[in-house]
Amino acid sequence: MNRYFYYLVLTNMLVNVIAFVPRVLIRERYQGTVMAIVICAAIETLLMYLFINSVKHFPRKGTPEIFAQLFPGWLKNGLLFYLSFTWYCAGVITMLAFTDFSRKFLNPHMSHTGIIILYLTIVVLVCVLPSDRILYLLEILLVLSVPLIFFLLTKSFFNKSMNWDNVKAVAMYYNKVPAWTTISAGTYIFSGYFNIAIFNRAFDQLKSKHLWLAPLLGVTIMVTTISIPVGFLGSDAVGDYVFPWVSTADAMRIELGFIERVMFIFVFLYGLIAFASMIFHWHVSFELLKGILPLTRYSSRRRKGILYGCLAVYCASVLWSGYFMNDVRLFKWGELWLNIRLPSEMLFVGIMVYAARRLKN
């Protein structure tokens, strides 16, 4: 089961190619993005190491069970609600971003609300499944998509339209100190390990073996996320694009088979990754929320009613947000969430380290 940990980390890394992270990093390409790669990798490697070495002391236990051993009810419920809301927002932001992306590039005639309802139906039906089944589904999606994604990324580096002078121009700003927003966006690429907060229930013994692969892969994806759009679109012009990676994919051609335009393959592959990301974000959020609710007091029928009510609130909030959001507001809210997420992640890791030490004593 240890490989599923890396699946969670890899999915979170890949999905950020189409979300807000590339826009933030590319916007700050002259103001600290290059240095941020090193800083983000160092921060997240430390957090990941501390987290995994703490969680492995609680086999087959999720965060609700761990917090129940440590804290009084009011504090446990407050922390679980905060973490649940934080990861719920991660799924919402990904869904709204992919909805906007789909409407612009796939079906501009379909209503915004209609696309959200379609995506909500799929995500809600799957996110309520047991954790092990979601991991099996994630493995299938990655097996289908990752080889082709790797092929496209490799082709792009050797494409004749790739201008390495533009990449070198950005790399010359390596001595610029990054802003907090840049670090917050960059660290999100590495934060897929957070999902172990719930998926640890599916692991008998989570091991830190080969943990060095995760930050190495994260740095590779982070460099790729920045360098390829800059190389294709230009070091200055790349900042004018709302979805720089989609425009980059549309600028590529593959002279193999019957598909020439890369964008259609790109949309399909990252659609699979985006759905996987939304599903496990909401699954983690929903399971954390269930840890607050006193479900054991009620009958089976009433428990289902409460849980369905929570899912209805999830869906209604997305529909309400989607109705009022546009490109500018969505990006600002996404940037705000990224800035809040990093200290929240640090707090959570600190609590888990405290829990592990308390268990030893």
CSV table of C-alpha atoms in Angstrom, one decimal:
chain,number,residue,atom,x,y,z
A,1,MET,CA,0.0,0.0,0.0
A,2,ASN,CA,3.0,2.3,0.4
A,3,ARG,CA,2.9,3.2,-3.3
A,4,TYR,CA,-0.5,4.9,-2.8
A,5,PHE,CA,1.2,7.6,-0.7
A,6,TYR,CA,3.3,8.5,-3.7
A,7,TYR,CA,0.1,8.5,-5.9
A,8,LEU,CA,-1.5,11.1,-3.7
A,9,VAL,CA,1.7,13.3,-3.8
A,10,LEU,CA,2.1,12.9,-7.5
A,11,THR,CA,-1.6,13.8,-8.2
A,12,ASN,CA,-1.3,17.0,-6.2
A,13,MET,CA,1.8,17.9,-8.1
A,14,LEU,CA,0.4,17.3,-11.5
A,15,VAL,CA,-3.0,19.1,-11.0
A,16,ASN,CA,-1.3,22.3,-10.1
A,17,VAL,CA,-0.1,22.7,-13.7
A,18,ILE,CA,-3.6,23.9,-14.6
A,19,ALA,CA,-4.6,25.7,-11.4
A,20,PHE,CA,-3.3,28.9,-9.9
A,21,VAL,CA,0.2,27.9,-9.0
A,22,PRO,CA,1.6,28.5,-12.5
A,23,ARG,CA,0.0,31.9,-12.7
A,24,VAL,CA,1.5,33.0,-9.4
A,25,LEU,CA,5.0,31.6,-10.2
A,26,ILE,CA,5.0,33.0,-13.7
A,27,ARG,CA,3.8,36.4,-12.5
A,28,GLU,CA,6.7,36.5,-10.0
A,29,ARG,CA,9.2,35.1,-12.5
A,30,TYR,CA,11.4,38.2,-12.1
A,31,GLN,CA,10.7,38.6,-8.4
A,32,GLY,CA,11.9,35.5,-6.7
A,33,THR,CA,10.4,32.4,-8.4
A,34,VAL,CA,13.8,30.8,-9.1
A,35,MET,CA,14.9,31.1,-5.4
A,36,ALA,CA,11.5,30.0,-4.3
A,37,ILE,CA,12.0,26.6,-5.9
A,38,VAL,CA,14.9,25.9,-3.5
A,39,ILE,CA,13.1,27.4,-0.5
A,40,CYS,CA,9.8,25.5,-1.2
A,41,ALA,CA,11.6,22.2,-1.6
A,42,ALA,CA,13.5,22.7,1.7
A,43,ILE,CA,10.3,23.7,3.6
A,44,GLU,CA,8.1,20.9,2.3
A,45,THR,CA,10.8,18.2,2.6
A,46,LEU,CA,11.1,19.0,6.3
A,47,LEU,CA,7.3,19.1,6.8
A,48,MET,CA,6.8,15.9,4.9
A,49,TYR,CA,9.6,14.1,6.8
A,50,LEU,CA,8.2,15.2,10.2
A,51,PHE,CA,4.6,14.4,9.2
A,52,ILE,CA,5.3,10.9,7.9
A,53,ASN,CA,7.5,9.9,10.8
A,54,SER,CA,4.8,11.1,13.2
A,55,VAL,CA,1.8,9.4,11.4
A,56,LYS,CA,3.5,6.0,11.2
A,57,HIS,CA,3.0,5.7,14.9
A,58,PHE,CA,-0.7,5.6,14.3
A,59,PRO,CA,-1.3,2.7,11.9
A,60,ARG,CA,-4.9,2.5,10.5
A,61,LYS,CA,-5.9,5.7,12.2
A,62,GLY,CA,-7.1,8.9,10.7
A,63,THR,CA,-6.8,12.4,12.1
A,64,PRO,CA,-10.2,12.3,13.9
A,65,GLU,CA,-9.2,9.2,15.8
A,66,ILE,CA,-5.8,10.7,16.7
A,67,PHE,CA,-7.2,14.0,17.8
A,68,ALA,CA,-9.8,12.2,20.0
A,69,GLN,CA,-6.9,10.7,22.0
A,70,LEU,CA,-5.2,14.1,22.5
A,71,PHE,CA,-7.6,16.9,22.9
A,72,PRO,CA,-10.9,17.7,24.7
A,73,GLY,CA,-14.0,17.6,22.5
A,74,TRP,CA,-14.3,21.4,21.8
A,75,LEU,CA,-10.7,21.7,20.7
A,76,LYS,CA,-10.8,18.5,18.6
A,77,ASN,CA,-13.9,19.6,16.8
A,78,GLY,CA,-12.5,23.1,16.2
A,79,LEU,CA,-9.3,21.8,14.7
A,80,LEU,CA,-11.1,19.2,12.6
A,81,PHE,CA,-13.6,21.7,11.3
A,82,TYR,CA,-10.8,24.1,10.3
A,83,LEU,CA,-8.8,21.4,8.5
A,84,SER,CA,-12.0,20.1,6.8
A,85,PHE,CA,-12.9,23.6,5.6
A,86,THR,CA,-9.3,24.2,4.4
A,87,TRP,CA,-9.3,21.0,2.3
A,88,TYR,CA,-12.9,21.6,1.1
A,89,CYS,CA,-11.7,24.9,-0.3
A,90,ALA,CA,-8.9,23.1,-2.1
A,91,GLY,CA,-11.5,21.0,-4.0
A,92,VAL,CA,-13.8,24.0,-4.6
A,93,ILE,CA,-10.9,26.1,-6.1
A,94,THR,CA,-9.8,23.2,-8.4
A,95,MET,CA,-13.4,22.6,-9.5
A,96,LEU,CA,-14.1,26.3,-10.3
A,97,ALA,CA,-10.8,26.7,-12.1
A,98,PHE,CA,-11.4,23.6,-14.2
A,99,THR,CA,-15.0,24.7,-14.9
A,100,ASP,CA,-13.7,28.0,-16.2
A,101,PHE,CA,-11.1,26.2,-18.2
A,102,SER,CA,-13.6,23.7,-19.6
A,103,ARG,CA,-16.1,26.5,-20.6
A,104,LYS,CA,-13.4,28.5,-22.4
A,105,PHE,CA,-11.6,25.7,-24.3
A,106,LEU,CA,-14.1,22.8,-24.6
A,107,ASN,CA,-17.7,24.0,-24.7
A,108,PRO,CA,-18.2,27.7,-24.6
A,109,HIS,CA,-22.0,27.3,-25.3
A,110,MET,CA,-22.7,25.3,-22.2
A,111,SER,CA,-23.7,27.3,-19.1
A,112,HIS,CA,-21.3,27.8,-16.3
A,113,THR,CA,-23.8,26.4,-13.8
A,114,GLY,CA,-24.4,23.3,-16.0
A,115,ILE,CA,-20.7,22.4,-16.1
A,116,ILE,CA,-20.5,22.8,-12.3
A,117,ILE,CA,-23.5,20.5,-11.7
A,118,LEU,CA,-22.0,17.9,-14.0
A,119,TYR,CA,-18.7,17.9,-12.2
A,120,LEU,CA,-20.4,18.0,-8.8
A,121,THR,CA,-22.4,14.9,-9.6
A,122,ILE,CA,-19.3,12.9,-10.5
A,123,VAL,CA,-17.2,14.2,-7.5
A,124,VAL,CA,-19.9,13.7,-4.9
A,125,LEU,CA,-20.8,10.2,-6.0
A,126,VAL,CA,-17.2,9.1,-5.7
A,127,CYS,CA,-15.9,11.0,-2.7
A,128,VAL,CA,-18.2,9.2,-0.3
A,129,LEU,CA,-16.7,5.8,-1.2
A,130,PRO,CA,-14.3,4.1,1.3
A,131,SER,CA,-10.7,5.4,1.3
A,132,ASP,CA,-9.3,2.2,-0.1
A,133,ARG,CA,-11.6,2.2,-3.1
A,134,ILE,CA,-10.7,5.8,-3.9
A,135,LEU,CA,-7.0,4.8,-3.8
A,136,TYR,CA,-7.7,2.0,-6.3
A,137,LEU,CA,-9.5,4.5,-8.6
A,138,LEU,CA,-6.6,6.9,-8.3
A,139,GLU,CA,-4.2,4.2,-9.3
A,140,ILE,CA,-6.2,3.5,-12.5
A,141,LEU,CA,-6.4,7.1,-13.4
A,142,LEU,CA,-2.7,7.6,-13.0
A,143,VAL,CA,-1.8,4.5,-14.9
A,144,LEU,CA,-3.9,5.9,-17.8
A,145,SER,CA,-2.6,9.4,-17.7
A,146,VAL,CA,0.9,9.7,-16.3
A,147,PRO,CA,2.8,7.9,-19.2
A,148,LEU,CA,1.2,10.2,-21.8
A,149,ILE,CA,1.8,13.2,-19.6
A,150,PHE,CA,5.5,12.2,-19.3
A,151,PHE,CA,5.6,11.7,-23.1
A,152,LEU,CA,4.2,15.2,-23.7
A,153,LEU,CA,6.6,16.9,-21.3
A,154,THR,CA,9.6,15.1,-22.8
A,155,LYS,CA,8.5,16.1,-26.3
A,156,SER,CA,8.1,19.7,-25.2
A,157,PHE,CA,11.7,20.0,-23.9
A,158,PHE,CA,13.0,18.9,-27.3
A,159,ASN,CA,10.5,20.8,-29.4
A,160,LYS,CA,12.0,23.2,-31.9
A,161,SER,CA,9.7,26.0,-30.7
A,162,MET,CA,11.2,25.8,-27.2
A,163,ASN,CA,13.4,28.8,-26.8
A,164,TRP,CA,16.0,28.2,-24.1
A,165,ASP,CA,17.2,31.8,-24.2
A,166,ASN,CA,13.9,32.9,-22.6
A,167,VAL,CA,14.4,30.3,-19.8
A,168,LYS,CA,17.9,31.6,-19.2
A,169,ALA,CA,16.6,35.2,-19.1
A,170,VAL,CA,14.3,34.2,-16.2
A,171,ALA,CA,17.0,32.1,-14.5
A,172,MET,CA,19.2,35.2,-14.3
A,173,TYR,CA,16.9,36.5,-11.5
A,174,TYR,CA,18.0,33.7,-9.2
A,175,ASN,CA,19.1,36.2,-6.5
A,176,LYS,CA,15.7,37.8,-6.0
A,177,VAL,CA,14.1,37.0,-2.7
A,178,PRO,CA,10.6,35.6,-3.1
A,179,ALA,CA,7.5,37.0,-1.6
A,180,TRP,CA,5.2,35.0,0.8
A,181,THR,CA,2.7,34.4,-1.9
A,182,THR,CA,5.3,32.9,-4.2
A,183,ILE,CA,6.5,30.5,-1.4
A,184,SER,CA,2.9,29.6,-0.5
A,185,ALA,CA,2.1,28.8,-4.1
A,186,GLY,CA,5.3,26.8,-4.6
A,187,THR,CA,4.9,24.7,-1.5
A,188,TYR,CA,1.4,23.7,-2.5
A,189,ILE,CA,2.9,21.6,-5.2
A,190,PHE,CA,4.5,19.4,-2.6
A,191,SER,CA,1.6,19.2,-0.1
A,192,GLY,CA,-0.2,16.1,-1.4
A,193,TYR,CA,1.1,14.2,1.7
A,194,PHE,CA,-1.6,16.1,3.7
A,195,ASN,CA,-4.2,13.7,2.4
A,196,ILE,CA,-2.7,11.0,4.6
A,197,ALA,CA,-4.7,12.7,7.4
A,198,ILE,CA,-7.5,10.4,6.3
A,199,PHE,CA,-6.0,7.9,3.9
A,200,ASN,CA,-3.7,6.7,6.7
A,201,ARG,CA,-6.7,4.5,7.6
A,202,ALA,CA,-5.8,2.4,4.6
A,203,PHE,CA,-2.2,1.9,5.6
A,204,ASP,CA,-1.0,-0.8,8.0
A,205,GLN,CA,2.4,0.9,8.4
A,206,LEU,CA,3.4,4.0,6.5
A,207,LYS,CA,7.1,4.0,5.8
A,208,SER,CA,9.5,6.8,5.0
A,209,LYS,CA,11.5,4.6,2.6
A,210,HIS,CA,12.3,6.4,-0.6
A,211,LEU,CA,10.8,9.6,0.8
A,212,TRP,CA,13.5,11.6,-1.0
A,213,LEU,CA,11.8,10.8,-4.3
A,214,ALA,CA,8.9,13.1,-3.5
A,215,PRO,CA,10.8,16.4,-3.2
A,216,LEU,CA,13.0,15.5,-6.1
A,217,LEU,CA,9.9,14.9,-8.3
A,218,GLY,CA,8.4,18.1,-6.9
A,219,VAL,CA,11.4,20.2,-7.9
A,220,THR,CA,11.3,18.6,-11.4
A,221,ILE,CA,7.6,19.4,-11.9
A,222,MET,CA,8.0,22.9,-10.5
A,223,VAL,CA,10.9,23.7,-12.9
A,224,THR,CA,8.9,22.2,-15.7
A,225,THR,CA,5.8,24.2,-14.8
A,226,ILE,CA,7.7,27.4,-15.2
A,227,SER,CA,10.3,26.7,-17.9
A,228,ILE,CA,8.1,25.2,-20.7
A,229,PRO,CA,5.6,28.1,-20.8
A,230,VAL,CA,8.4,30.6,-20.7
A,231,GLY,CA,10.3,28.8,-23.4
A,232,PHE,CA,7.3,28.6,-25.7
A,233,LEU,CA,5.5,31.8,-25.1
A,234,GLY,CA,8.4,34.1,-24.3
A,235,SER,CA,9.8,35.4,-21.0
A,236,ASP,CA,7.7,38.6,-21.2
A,237,ALA,CA,4.6,37.5,-23.1
A,238,VAL,CA,4.0,34.5,-20.9
A,239,GLY,CA,2.7,36.8,-18.1
A,240,ASP,CA,-0.3,37.9,-20.3
A,241,TYR,CA,-1.9,34.4,-20.4
A,242,VAL,CA,-4.7,33.4,-18.0
A,243,PHE,CA,-4.0,29.7,-18.6
A,244,PRO,CA,-0.3,29.6,-19.7
A,245,TRP,CA,-0.1,25.8,-19.9
A,246,VAL,CA,-3.1,25.5,-22.1
A,247,SER,CA,-1.7,28.1,-24.5
A,248,THR,CA,1.6,26.3,-24.4
A,249,ALA,CA,-0.1,22.9,-25.3
A,250,ASP,CA,-2.0,24.6,-28.1
A,251,ALA,CA,1.3,25.8,-29.5
A,252,MET,CA,2.7,22.3,-29.7
A,253,ARG,CA,2.2,19.7,-32.5
A,254,ILE,CA,2.8,16.0,-32.6
A,255,GLU,CA,3.5,14.5,-35.9
A,256,LEU,CA,2.5,11.0,-34.8
A,257,GLY,CA,-0.8,9.2,-35.4
A,258,PHE,CA,-4.1,10.9,-36.2
A,259,ILE,CA,-3.9,13.5,-33.5
A,260,GLU,CA,-1.8,16.6,-34.3
A,261,ARG,CA,-2.9,19.2,-31.8
A,262,VAL,CA,-1.5,18.5,-28.3
A,263,MET,CA,-4.2,20.6,-26.6
A,264,PHE,CA,-6.9,18.0,-26.9
A,265,ILE,CA,-4.7,15.3,-25.4
A,266,PHE,CA,-3.6,17.8,-22.7
A,267,VAL,CA,-7.2,18.6,-21.8
A,268,PHE,CA,-8.2,15.0,-21.5
A,269,LEU,CA,-5.3,13.9,-19.4
A,270,TYR,CA,-5.5,16.8,-17.0
A,271,GLY,CA,-9.2,16.4,-16.8
A,272,LEU,CA,-8.6,12.9,-15.3
A,273,ILE,CA,-6.0,14.4,-12.9
A,274,ALA,CA,-8.3,17.3,-11.9
A,275,PHE,CA,-11.2,14.9,-11.1
A,276,ALA,CA,-8.9,12.7,-9.0
A,277,SER,CA,-7.7,15.8,-7.1
A,278,MET,CA,-11.2,17.0,-6.5
A,279,ILE,CA,-12.3,13.6,-5.3
A,280,PHE,CA,-9.7,13.0,-2.7
A,281,HIS,CA,-9.8,16.6,-1.5
A,282,TRP,CA,-13.5,16.4,-0.8
A,283,HIS,CA,-13.1,12.9,0.6
A,284,VAL,CA,-10.6,14.1,3.1
A,285,SER,CA,-12.7,17.1,4.0
A,286,PHE,CA,-15.9,15.0,4.3
A,287,GLU,CA,-14.2,12.4,6.5
A,288,LEU,CA,-12.8,15.1,8.8
A,289,LEU,CA,-16.2,16.6,9.1
A,290,LYS,CA,-17.7,13.2,10.0
A,291,GLY,CA,-15.2,13.2,12.9
A,292,ILE,CA,-17.1,16.1,14.4
A,293,LEU,CA,-20.6,14.9,14.0
A,294,PRO,CA,-22.0,12.7,16.8
A,295,LEU,CA,-23.4,10.1,14.4
A,296,THR,CA,-23.4,7.2,16.8
A,297,ARG,CA,-26.2,8.8,18.7
A,298,TYR,CA,-28.6,8.4,15.8
A,299,SER,CA,-30.2,5.7,13.9
A,300,SER,CA,-28.8,4.6,10.5
A,301,ARG,CA,-31.5,6.4,8.6
A,302,ARG,CA,-30.9,9.7,10.4
A,303,ARG,CA,-27.2,9.4,10.0
A,304,LYS,CA,-27.6,9.1,6.3
A,305,GLY,CA,-29.9,12.2,6.4
A,306,ILE,CA,-27.3,14.2,8.2
A,307,LEU,CA,-24.5,13.2,5.8
A,308,TYR,CA,-26.6,13.9,2.8
A,309,GLY,CA,-27.4,17.3,4.3
A,310,CYS,CA,-23.7,18.0,4.6
A,311,LEU,CA,-23.1,17.1,1.0
A,312,ALA,CA,-26.0,19.3,0.0
A,313,VAL,CA,-24.3,22.2,1.8
A,314,TYR,CA,-21.0,21.3,0.0
A,315,CYS,CA,-22.8,21.5,-3.4
A,316,ALA,CA,-24.8,24.6,-2.7
A,317,SER,CA,-21.7,26.5,-1.6
A,318,VAL,CA,-19.9,25.6,-4.9
A,319,LEU,CA,-22.9,26.7,-7.0
A,320,TRP,CA,-23.2,29.9,-5.0
A,321,SER,CA,-19.5,30.6,-5.4
A,322,GLY,CA,-19.5,29.7,-9.1
A,323,TYR,CA,-22.4,32.1,-9.7
A,324,PHE,CA,-20.5,35.1,-8.3
A,325,MET,CA,-17.0,34.2,-9.4
A,326,ASN,CA,-15.2,35.5,-12.5
A,327,ASP,CA,-11.5,35.1,-13.5
A,328,VAL,CA,-10.2,38.0,-11.4
A,329,ARG,CA,-12.2,37.1,-8.2
A,330,LEU,CA,-11.4,33.4,-8.5
A,331,PHE,CA,-7.6,34.1,-8.8
A,332,LYS,CA,-7.7,36.5,-5.9
A,333,TRP,CA,-9.6,34.0,-3.7
A,334,GLY,CA,-7.2,31.2,-4.8
A,335,GLU,CA,-4.2,33.3,-4.0
A,336,LEU,CA,-5.7,34.1,-0.5
A,337,TRP,CA,-6.3,30.5,0.1
A,338,LEU,CA,-2.7,29.6,-0.8
A,339,ASN,CA,-1.4,32.2,1.6
A,340,ILE,CA,-3.6,30.7,4.5
A,341,ARG,CA,-2.9,27.1,3.6
A,342,LEU,CA,0.9,27.1,4.3
A,343,PRO,CA,0.7,28.2,8.0
A,344,SER,CA,-2.3,25.8,8.4
A,345,GLU,CA,-0.2,23.0,7.1
A,346,MET,CA,2.6,23.9,9.5
A,347,LEU,CA,0.2,23.9,12.4
A,348,PHE,CA,-1.2,20.5,11.4
A,349,VAL,CA,2.3,19.0,11.1
A,350,GLY,CA,3.2,20.5,14.5
A,351,ILE,CA,0.2,18.9,16.1
A,352,MET,CA,1.1,15.5,14.6
A,353,VAL,CA,4.6,15.7,15.9
A,354,TYR,CA,3.3,16.6,19.3
A,355,ALA,CA,0.9,13.6,19.1
A,356,ALA,CA,3.7,11.2,18.2
A,357,ARG,CA,5.9,12.4,21.1
A,358,ARG,CA,3.0,12.2,23.5
A,359,LEU,CA,2.4,8.6,22.4
A,360,LYS,CA,6.0,7.7,23.1
A,361,ASN,CA,5.9,9.2,26.5
